[in-house]
CSV table of C-alpha atoms in Angstrom, one decimal:
chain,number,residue,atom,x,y,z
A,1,UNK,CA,86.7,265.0,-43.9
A,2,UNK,CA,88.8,267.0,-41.8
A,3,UNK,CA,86.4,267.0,-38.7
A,4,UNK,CA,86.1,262.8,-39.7
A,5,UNK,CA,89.5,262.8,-39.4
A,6,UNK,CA,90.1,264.4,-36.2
A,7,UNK,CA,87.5,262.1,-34.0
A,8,UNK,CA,88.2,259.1,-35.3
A,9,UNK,CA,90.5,257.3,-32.8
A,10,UNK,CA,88.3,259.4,-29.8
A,11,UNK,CA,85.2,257.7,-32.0
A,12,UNK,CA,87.0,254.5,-32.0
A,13,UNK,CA,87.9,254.6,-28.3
A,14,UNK,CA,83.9,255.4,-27.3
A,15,UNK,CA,82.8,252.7,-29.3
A,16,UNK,CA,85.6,250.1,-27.8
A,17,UNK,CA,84.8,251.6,-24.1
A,18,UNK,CA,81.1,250.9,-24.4
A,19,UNK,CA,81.5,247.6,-26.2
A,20,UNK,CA,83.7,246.5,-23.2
A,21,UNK,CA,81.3,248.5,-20.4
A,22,UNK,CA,78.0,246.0,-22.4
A,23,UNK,CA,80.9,242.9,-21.9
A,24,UNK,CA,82.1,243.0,-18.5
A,25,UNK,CA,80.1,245.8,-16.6
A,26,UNK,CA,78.1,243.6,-14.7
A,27,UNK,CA,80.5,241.3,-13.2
A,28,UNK,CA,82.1,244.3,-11.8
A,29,UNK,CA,79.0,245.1,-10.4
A,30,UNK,CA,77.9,248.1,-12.8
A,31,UNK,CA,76.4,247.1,-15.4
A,32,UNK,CA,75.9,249.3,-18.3
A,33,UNK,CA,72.1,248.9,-19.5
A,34,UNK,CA,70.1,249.2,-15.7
A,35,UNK,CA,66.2,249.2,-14.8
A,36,UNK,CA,64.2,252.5,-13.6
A,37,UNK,CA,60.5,252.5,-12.3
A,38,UNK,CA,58.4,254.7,-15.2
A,39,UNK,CA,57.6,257.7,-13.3
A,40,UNK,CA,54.0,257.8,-16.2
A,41,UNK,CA,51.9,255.0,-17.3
A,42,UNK,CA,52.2,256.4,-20.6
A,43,UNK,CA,54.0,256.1,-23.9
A,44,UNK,CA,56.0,259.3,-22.3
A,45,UNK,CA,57.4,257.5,-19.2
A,46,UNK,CA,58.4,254.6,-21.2
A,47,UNK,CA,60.2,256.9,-23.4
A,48,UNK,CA,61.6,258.8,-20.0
A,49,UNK,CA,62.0,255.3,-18.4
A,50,UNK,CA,64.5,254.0,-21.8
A,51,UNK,CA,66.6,256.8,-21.6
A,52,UNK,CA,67.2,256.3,-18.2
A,53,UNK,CA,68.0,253.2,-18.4
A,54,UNK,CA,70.8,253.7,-20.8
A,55,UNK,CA,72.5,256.5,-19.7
A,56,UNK,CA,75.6,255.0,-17.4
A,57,UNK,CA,76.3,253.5,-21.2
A,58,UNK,CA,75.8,256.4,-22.7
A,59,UNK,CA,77.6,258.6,-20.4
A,60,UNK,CA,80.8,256.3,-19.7
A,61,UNK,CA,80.9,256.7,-23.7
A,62,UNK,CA,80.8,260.4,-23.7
A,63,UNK,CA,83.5,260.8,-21.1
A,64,UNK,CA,85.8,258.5,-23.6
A,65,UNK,CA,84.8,260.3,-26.5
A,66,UNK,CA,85.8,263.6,-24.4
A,67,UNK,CA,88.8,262.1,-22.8
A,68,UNK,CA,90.1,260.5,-25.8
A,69,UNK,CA,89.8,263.8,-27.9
A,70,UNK,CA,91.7,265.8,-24.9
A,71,UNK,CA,94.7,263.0,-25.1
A,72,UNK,CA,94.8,263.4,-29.0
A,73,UNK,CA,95.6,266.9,-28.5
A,74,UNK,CA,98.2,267.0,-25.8
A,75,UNK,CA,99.6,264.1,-27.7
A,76,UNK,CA,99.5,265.8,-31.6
A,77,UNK,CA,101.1,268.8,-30.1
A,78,UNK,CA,103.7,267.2,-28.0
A,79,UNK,CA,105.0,265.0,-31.1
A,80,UNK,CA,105.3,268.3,-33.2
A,81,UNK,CA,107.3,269.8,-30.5
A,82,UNK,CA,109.6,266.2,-30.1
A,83,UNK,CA,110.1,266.3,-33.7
A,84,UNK,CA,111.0,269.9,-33.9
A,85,UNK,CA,112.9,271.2,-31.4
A,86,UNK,CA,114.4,267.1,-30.5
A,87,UNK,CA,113.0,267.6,-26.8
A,88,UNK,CA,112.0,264.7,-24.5
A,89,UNK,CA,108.1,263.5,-24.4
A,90,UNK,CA,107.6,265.3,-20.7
A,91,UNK,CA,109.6,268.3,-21.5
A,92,UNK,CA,107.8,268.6,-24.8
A,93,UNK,CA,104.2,268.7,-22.7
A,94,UNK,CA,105.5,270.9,-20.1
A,95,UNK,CA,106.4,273.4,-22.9
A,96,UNK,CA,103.5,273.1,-24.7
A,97,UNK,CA,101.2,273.6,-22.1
A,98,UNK,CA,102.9,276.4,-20.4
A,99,UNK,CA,103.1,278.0,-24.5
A,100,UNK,CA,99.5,278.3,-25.2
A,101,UNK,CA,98.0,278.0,-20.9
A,102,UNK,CA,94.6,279.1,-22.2
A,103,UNK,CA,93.8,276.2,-24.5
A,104,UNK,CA,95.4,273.4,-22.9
A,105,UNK,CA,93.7,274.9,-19.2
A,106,UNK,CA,90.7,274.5,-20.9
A,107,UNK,CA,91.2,270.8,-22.0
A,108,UNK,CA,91.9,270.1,-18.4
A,109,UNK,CA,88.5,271.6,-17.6
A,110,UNK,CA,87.1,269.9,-19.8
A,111,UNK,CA,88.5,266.5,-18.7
A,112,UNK,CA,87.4,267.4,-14.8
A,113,UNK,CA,83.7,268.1,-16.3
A,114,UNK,CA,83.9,264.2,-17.9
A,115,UNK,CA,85.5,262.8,-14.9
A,116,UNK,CA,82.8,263.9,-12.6
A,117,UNK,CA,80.2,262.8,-14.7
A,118,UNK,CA,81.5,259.5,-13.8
A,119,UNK,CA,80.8,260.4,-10.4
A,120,UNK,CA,77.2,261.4,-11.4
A,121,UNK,CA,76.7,258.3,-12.9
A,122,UNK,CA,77.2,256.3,-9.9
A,123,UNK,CA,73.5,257.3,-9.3
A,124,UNK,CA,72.2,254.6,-11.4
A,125,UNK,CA,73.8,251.7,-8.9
A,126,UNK,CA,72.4,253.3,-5.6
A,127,UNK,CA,71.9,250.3,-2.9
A,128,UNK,CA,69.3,251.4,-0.5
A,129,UNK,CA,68.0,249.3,2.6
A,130,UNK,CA,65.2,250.1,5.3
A,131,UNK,CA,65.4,247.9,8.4
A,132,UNK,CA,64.5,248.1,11.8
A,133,UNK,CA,67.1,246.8,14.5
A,134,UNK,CA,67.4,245.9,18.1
A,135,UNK,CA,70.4,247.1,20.1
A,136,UNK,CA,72.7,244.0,19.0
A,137,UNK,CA,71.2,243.6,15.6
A,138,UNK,CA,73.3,243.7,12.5
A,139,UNK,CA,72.2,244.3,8.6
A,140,UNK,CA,73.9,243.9,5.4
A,141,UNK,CA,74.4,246.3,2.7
A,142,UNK,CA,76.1,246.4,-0.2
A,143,UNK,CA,78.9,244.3,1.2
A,144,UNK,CA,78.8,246.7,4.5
A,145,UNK,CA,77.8,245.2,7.6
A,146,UNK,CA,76.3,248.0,10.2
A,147,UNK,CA,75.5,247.0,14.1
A,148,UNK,CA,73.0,249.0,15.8
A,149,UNK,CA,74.8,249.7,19.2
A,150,UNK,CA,72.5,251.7,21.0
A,151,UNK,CA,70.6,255.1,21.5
A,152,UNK,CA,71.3,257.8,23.6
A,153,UNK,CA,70.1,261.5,23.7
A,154,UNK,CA,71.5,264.9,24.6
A,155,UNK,CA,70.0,268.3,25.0
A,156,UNK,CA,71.2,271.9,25.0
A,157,UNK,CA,69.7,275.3,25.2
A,158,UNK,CA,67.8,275.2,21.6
A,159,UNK,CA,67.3,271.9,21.1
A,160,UNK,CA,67.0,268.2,22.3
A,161,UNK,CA,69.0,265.6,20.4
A,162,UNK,CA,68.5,262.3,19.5
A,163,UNK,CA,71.8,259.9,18.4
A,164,UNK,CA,71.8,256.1,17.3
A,165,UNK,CA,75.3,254.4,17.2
A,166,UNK,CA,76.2,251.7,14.1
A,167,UNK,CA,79.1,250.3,13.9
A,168,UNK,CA,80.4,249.8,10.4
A,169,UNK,CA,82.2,247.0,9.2
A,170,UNK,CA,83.3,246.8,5.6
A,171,UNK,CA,84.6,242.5,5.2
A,172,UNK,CA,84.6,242.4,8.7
A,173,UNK,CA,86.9,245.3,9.2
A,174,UNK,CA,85.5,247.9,11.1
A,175,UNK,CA,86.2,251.6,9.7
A,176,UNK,CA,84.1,253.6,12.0
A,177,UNK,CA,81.3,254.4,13.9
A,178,UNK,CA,77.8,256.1,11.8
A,179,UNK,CA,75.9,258.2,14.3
A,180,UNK,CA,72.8,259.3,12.6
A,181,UNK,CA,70.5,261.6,14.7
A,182,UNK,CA,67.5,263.8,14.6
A,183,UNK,CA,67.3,267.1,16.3
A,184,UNK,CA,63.7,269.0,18.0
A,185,UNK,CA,64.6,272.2,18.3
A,186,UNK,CA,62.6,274.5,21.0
A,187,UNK,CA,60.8,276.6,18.2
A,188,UNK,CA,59.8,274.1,16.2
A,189,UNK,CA,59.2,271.0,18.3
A,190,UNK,CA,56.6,269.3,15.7
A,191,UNK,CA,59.2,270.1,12.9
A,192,UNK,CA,62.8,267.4,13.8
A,193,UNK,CA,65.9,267.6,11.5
A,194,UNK,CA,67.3,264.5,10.4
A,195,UNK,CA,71.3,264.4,10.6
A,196,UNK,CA,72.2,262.0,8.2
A,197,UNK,CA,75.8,260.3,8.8
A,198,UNK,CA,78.0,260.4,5.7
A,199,UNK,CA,80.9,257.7,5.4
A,200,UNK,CA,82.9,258.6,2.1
A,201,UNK,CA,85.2,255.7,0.9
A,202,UNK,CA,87.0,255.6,-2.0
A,203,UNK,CA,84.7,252.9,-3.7
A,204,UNK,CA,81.5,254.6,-2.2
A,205,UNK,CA,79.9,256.6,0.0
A,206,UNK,CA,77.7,255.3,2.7
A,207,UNK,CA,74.6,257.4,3.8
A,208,UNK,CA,72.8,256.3,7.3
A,209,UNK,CA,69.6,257.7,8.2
A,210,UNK,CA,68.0,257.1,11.4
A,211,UNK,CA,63.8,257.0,10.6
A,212,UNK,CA,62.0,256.0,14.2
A,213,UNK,CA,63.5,254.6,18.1
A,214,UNK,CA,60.8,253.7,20.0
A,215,UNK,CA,61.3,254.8,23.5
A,216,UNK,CA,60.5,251.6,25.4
A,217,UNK,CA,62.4,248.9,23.6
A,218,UNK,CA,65.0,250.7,21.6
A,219,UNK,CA,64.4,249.4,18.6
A,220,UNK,CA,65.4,252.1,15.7
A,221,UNK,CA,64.7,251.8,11.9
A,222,UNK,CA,67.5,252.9,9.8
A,223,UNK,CA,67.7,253.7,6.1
A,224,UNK,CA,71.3,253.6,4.7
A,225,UNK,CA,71.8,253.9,1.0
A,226,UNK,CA,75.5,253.2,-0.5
A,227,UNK,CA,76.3,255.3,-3.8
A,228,UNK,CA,79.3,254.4,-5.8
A,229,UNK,CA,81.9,256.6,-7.7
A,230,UNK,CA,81.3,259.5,-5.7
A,231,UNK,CA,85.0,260.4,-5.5
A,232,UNK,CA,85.3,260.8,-9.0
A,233,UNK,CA,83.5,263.7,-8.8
A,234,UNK,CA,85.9,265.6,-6.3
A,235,UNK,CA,88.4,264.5,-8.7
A,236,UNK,CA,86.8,266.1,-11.6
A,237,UNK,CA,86.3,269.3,-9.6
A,238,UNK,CA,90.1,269.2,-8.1
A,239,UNK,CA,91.0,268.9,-12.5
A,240,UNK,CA,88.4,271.9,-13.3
A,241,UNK,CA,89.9,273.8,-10.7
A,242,UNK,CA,93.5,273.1,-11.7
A,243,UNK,CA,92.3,273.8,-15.2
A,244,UNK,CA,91.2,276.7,-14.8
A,245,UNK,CA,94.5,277.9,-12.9
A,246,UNK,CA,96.6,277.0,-15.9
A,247,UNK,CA,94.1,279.1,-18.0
A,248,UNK,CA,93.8,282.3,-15.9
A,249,UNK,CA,97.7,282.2,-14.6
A,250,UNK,CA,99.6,284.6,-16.7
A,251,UNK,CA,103.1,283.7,-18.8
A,252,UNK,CA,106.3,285.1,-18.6
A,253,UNK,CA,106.2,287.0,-21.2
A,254,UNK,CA,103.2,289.4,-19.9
A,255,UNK,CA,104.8,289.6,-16.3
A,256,UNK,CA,107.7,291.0,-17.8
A,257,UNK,CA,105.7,293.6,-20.0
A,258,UNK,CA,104.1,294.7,-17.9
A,259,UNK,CA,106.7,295.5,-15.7
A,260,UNK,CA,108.3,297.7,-18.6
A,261,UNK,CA,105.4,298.9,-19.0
A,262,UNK,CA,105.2,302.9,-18.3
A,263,UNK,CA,101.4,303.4,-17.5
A,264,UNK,CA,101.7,302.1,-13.7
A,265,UNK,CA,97.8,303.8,-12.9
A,266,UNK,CA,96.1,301.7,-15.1
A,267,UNK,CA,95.4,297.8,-13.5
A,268,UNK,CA,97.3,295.5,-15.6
A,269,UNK,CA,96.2,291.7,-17.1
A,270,UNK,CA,98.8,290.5,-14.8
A,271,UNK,CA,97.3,292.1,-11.7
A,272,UNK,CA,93.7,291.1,-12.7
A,273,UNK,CA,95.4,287.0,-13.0
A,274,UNK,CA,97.4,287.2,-9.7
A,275,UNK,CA,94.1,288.4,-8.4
A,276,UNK,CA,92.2,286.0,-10.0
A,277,UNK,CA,95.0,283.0,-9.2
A,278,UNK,CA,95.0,284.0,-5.5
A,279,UNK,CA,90.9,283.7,-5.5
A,280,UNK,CA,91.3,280.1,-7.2
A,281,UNK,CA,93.5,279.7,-4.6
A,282,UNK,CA,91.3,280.1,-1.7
A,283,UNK,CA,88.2,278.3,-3.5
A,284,UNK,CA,90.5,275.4,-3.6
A,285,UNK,CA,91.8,275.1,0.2
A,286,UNK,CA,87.7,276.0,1.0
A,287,UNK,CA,86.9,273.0,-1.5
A,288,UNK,CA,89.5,270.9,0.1
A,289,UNK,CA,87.9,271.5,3.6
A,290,UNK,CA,84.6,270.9,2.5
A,291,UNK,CA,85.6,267.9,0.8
A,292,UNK,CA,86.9,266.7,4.3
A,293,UNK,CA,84.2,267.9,6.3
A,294,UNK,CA,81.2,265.8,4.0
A,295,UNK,CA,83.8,262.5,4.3
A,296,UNK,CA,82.9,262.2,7.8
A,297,UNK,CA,80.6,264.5,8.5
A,298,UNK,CA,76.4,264.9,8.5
A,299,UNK,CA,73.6,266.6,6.6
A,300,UNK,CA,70.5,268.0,7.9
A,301,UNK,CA,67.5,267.2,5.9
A,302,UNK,CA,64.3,268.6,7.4
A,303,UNK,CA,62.3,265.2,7.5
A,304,UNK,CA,61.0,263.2,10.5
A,305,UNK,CA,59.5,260.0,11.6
A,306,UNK,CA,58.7,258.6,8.0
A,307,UNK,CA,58.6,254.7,7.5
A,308,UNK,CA,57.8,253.4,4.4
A,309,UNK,CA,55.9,250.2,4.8
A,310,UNK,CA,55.9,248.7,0.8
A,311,UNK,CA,56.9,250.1,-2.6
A,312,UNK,CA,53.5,250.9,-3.5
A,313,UNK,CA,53.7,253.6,-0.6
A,314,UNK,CA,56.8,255.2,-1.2
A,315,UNK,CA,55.7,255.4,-4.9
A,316,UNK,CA,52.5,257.5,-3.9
A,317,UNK,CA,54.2,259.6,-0.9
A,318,UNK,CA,57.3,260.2,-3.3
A,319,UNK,CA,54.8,262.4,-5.8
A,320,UNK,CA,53.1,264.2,-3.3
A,321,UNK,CA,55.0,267.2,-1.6
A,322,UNK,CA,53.7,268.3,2.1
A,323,UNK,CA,51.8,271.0,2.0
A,324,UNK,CA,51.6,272.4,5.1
A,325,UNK,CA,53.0,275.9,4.1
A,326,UNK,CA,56.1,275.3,6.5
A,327,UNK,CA,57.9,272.6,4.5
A,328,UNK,CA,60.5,273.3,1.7
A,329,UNK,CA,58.5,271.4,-0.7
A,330,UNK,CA,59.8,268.1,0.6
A,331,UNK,CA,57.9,265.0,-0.3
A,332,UNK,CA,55.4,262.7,1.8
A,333,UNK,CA,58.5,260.2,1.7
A,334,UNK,CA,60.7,262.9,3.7
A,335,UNK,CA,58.9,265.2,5.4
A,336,UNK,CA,58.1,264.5,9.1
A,337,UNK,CA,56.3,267.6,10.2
A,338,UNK,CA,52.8,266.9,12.2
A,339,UNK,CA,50.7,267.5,9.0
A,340,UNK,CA,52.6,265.4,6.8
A,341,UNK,CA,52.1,263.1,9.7
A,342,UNK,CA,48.3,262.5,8.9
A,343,UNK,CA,48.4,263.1,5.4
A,344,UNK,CA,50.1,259.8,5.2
A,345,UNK,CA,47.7,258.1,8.0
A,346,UNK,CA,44.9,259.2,5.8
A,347,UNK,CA,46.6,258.2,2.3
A,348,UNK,CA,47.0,254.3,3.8
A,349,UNK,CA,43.7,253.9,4.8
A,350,UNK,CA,43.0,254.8,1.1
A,351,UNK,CA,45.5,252.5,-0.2
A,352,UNK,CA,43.7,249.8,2.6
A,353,UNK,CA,40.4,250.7,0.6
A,354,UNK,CA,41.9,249.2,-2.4
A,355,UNK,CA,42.2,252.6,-4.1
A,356,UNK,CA,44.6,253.4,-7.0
A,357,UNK,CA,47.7,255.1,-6.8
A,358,UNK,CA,47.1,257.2,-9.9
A,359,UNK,CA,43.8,257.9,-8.9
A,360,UNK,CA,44.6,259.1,-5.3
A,361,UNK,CA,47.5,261.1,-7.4
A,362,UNK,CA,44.8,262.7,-8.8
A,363,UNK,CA,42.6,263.9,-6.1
A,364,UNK,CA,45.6,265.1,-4.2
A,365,UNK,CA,46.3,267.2,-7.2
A,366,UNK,CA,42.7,268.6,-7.7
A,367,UNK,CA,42.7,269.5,-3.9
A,368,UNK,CA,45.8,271.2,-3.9
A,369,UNK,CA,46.7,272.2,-7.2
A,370,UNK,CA,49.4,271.4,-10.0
A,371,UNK,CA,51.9,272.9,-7.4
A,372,UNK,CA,51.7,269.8,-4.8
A,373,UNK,CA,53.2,267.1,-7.4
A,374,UNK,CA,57.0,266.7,-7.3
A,375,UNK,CA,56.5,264.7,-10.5
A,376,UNK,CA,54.1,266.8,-13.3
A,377,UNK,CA,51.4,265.2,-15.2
A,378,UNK,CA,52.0,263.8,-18.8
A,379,UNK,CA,49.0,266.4,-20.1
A,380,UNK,CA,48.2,269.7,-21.1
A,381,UNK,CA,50.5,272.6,-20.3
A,382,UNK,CA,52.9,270.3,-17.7
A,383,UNK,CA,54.1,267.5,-20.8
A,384,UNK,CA,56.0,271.1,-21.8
A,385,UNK,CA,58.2,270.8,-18.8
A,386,UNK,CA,60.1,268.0,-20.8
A,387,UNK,CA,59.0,268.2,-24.3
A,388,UNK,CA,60.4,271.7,-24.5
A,389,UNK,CA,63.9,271.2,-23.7
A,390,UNK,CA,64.1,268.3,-25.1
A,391,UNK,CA,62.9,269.9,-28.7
A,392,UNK,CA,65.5,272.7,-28.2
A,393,UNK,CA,68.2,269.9,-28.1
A,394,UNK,CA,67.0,268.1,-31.0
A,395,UNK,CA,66.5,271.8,-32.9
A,396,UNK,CA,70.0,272.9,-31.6
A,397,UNK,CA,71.4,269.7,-33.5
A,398,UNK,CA,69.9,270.2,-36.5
A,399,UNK,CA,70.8,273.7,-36.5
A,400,UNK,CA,75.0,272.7,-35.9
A,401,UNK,CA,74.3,270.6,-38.9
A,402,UNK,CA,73.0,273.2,-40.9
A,403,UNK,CA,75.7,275.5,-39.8
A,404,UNK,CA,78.6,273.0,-40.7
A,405,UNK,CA,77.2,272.6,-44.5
A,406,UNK,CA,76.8,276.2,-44.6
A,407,UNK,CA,80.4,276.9,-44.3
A,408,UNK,CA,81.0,274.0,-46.4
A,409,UNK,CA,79.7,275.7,-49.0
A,410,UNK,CA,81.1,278.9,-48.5
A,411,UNK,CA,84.5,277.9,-48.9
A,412,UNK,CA,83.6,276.1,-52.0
A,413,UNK,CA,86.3,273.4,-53.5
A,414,UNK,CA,89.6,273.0,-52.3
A,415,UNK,CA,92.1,274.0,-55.6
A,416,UNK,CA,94.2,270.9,-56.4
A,417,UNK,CA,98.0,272.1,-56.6
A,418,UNK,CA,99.6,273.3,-59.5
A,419,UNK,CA,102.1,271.2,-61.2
A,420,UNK,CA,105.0,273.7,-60.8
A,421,UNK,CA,103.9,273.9,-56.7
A,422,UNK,CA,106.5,271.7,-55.0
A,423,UNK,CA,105.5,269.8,-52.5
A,424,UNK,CA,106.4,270.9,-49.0
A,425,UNK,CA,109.1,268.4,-46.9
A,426,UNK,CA,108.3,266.4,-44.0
A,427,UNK,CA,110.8,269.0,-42.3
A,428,UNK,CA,108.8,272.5,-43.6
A,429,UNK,CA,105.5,270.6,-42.3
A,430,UNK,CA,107.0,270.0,-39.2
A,431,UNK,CA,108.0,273.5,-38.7
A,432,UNK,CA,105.2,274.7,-39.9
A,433,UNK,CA,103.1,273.0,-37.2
A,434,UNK,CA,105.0,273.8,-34.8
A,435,UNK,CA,104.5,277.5,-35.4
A,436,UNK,CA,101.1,276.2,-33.2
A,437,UNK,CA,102.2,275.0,-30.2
């Protein structure tokens, strides 16, 4: 009853939260059920393939769950404090934060974990476009307009750079220029770097991968891909972080005991949090900078000259890795090294010969082993790969169950008062709560 009681209203907030995610999700353009390609033709990937497809329902609803029981707290324990010591609503939180910094830190960590879920979510909506443009051309994605503007290389003592300039527009307002590039380097001329261009909005994030330029004419295919709500997950780092300053960061109380203290030699709690506080510190001004730096910024991803011609390619080159021995198992979809090269010329011929994809799957596999699928096989000794951790979750649930009743139990009946036992006043309760927070 008690544990009823206490998630109720968070219950009650998760259910209203998904009910109006189902409602109106979609017209803001994220819907809450979406569809996923089954990565098995088996009973397996459909089950893979339904979970998938509900989990920006399921995990909006766990960050209200989460969030709602976090505000219930703060809230419970500031109305104690209102009620018994007559302070405001904001001087009431301050105190009762600062009071017990360990547990309400960690309720601010845990709100940063739910908040960047969000953020992780976001990965369901991904918009991704492959064209190939003319200096001149435009294409539209995801309500961003990007003008191919030109190529141009550059080369320095290690390596010999290739840039392509876009314009980006966002409704016709320009907010910058995406310069995608890939880089040869002397010592590994057959093996280019792709420098993807990140653009980091506070709706989205706008990746910009340049794929081929052809030498003669200019013309460059581009990739770009636009994933929403990735700010949300800075946020929910900058709260962990916060979080977990409040929690280390020692009181008032210990900073003057330990200044009383007569053992000097000995390191103190207080110096071990100052320390601790300083590091947090620093992770947070590195964080900060990093932050900045992938807003308008690149990444390197070592992957070449790959175009995808039709979805039935990229779904066979997206389960094969290259396996060239040089490679950091990057898929046939990625990779651009020399090998990966004719692997795919002789994988299209295949697919030209009318061949299946599952069966090609499979002779790639026999010839080089369980090793060269990014995706395992739904058989033998692979299915455990996913049916394993997924029966530890199902056993760990049963076994919090079990625990819960077997407490239950232990502490039997609760007595019903005595007649003589007077029953407390709203005003002993209060204080008696308070004694909490």
């Amino acid at each position: 009853k008690h544990i009823l009681r206490a998630f109720f209203k968070p219950m009650i907030l998760m259910v209203v939260v998904g009910a109006t995610h189902l409602a109106f999700g979609k017209a803001l353009g994220f819907p809450a059920l979406v569809s996923s390609e089954e990565i098995y033709e088996t009973l397996t990937g459909r089950i893979l393939s339904a979970v998938h497809d509900i989990s920006p329902l399921f995990s909006v609803m766990s960050v209200a769950f989460v969030v709602g029981t976090v505000v219930q707290e703060f809230w419970r324990g500031t109305a104690v404090r209102m009620r018994s010591k007559g302070e405001g609503a904001l001087e009431a939180l301050v105190a009762l934060t600062l009071r017990a910094k360990r547990r309400y830190g960690g309720y601010v960590v845990h709100v940063g974990v739910a908040i960047m879920f969000i953020g992780f979510t976001g990965a369901a909506y991904d918009v991704e476009q492959e064209k190939a443009l003319r200096p001149g051309e435009t294409m539209e994605v995801s309500g961003y307009t990007l003008r191919y503007d030109g190529a141009r290389s550059l080369v320095d003592p290690n390596k010999r750079m290739l840039f392509t300039d876009l314009a980006v527009l966002d409704d016709g307002k320009s907010i910058g220029t995406a310069t995608p590039a890939k880089f040869v380097y002397r010592t590994h001329p057959d093996m280019p770097t792709t420098e993807v261009d990140i653009r980091s909005r506070p709706g989205a994030d706008l990746y910009t991968i340049m794929s081929t330029v052809d030498p003669e004419t200019k013309m460059a295919t581009f990739r770009v891909i636009v994933r929403p709500l990735v700010m949300w997950i800075w946020l929910g780092a900058v709260l962990l972080i916060l979080g977990t300053l409040l929690a280390v960061s020692p009181s008032v109380k210990e900073v003057l005991a330990e200044r009383r203290s007569p053992k000097p030699v000995r390191i103190s709690r207080t110096a071990v949090a100052v320390a601790t506080l300083l590091l947090a510190l620093t992770a947070v001004v590195a964080f900060a900078s990093g932050a900045q730096a992938q807003s308008d910024g690149s990444s390197s991803l070592h992957a070449g000259s790959v175009t995808i011609r039709n979805p039935e390619e990229r779904k066979l080159f997206e389960r094969l890795l290259c396996m060239c021995g040089d490679c950091q198992r990057l898929t046939l979809a990625n990779c651009g090294c020399g090998w990966a090269d004719n692997k795919r010329a002789e994988l299209r011929q295949r697919l030209a010969s009318n061949q299946d994809v599952l069966a090609i799957i499979a002779s790639y596999r026999d010839e080089y082993g369980p090793k060269s699928l990014s995706v395992p096989v739904d058989e033998g000794l692979d299915r455990a790969l996913w049916a394993v951790p997924l029966g530890g979750v199902v056993l760990a649930a049963f076994g919090v169950v079990g625990v819960g009743r077997r407490w239950k139990r232990r502490r039997g009946p609760v007595p019903a008062p005595g007649p003589d036992v007077p029953e407390a006043s709203p005003a002993a309760a209060s204080d008696a709560a308070s004694d909490d927070y």
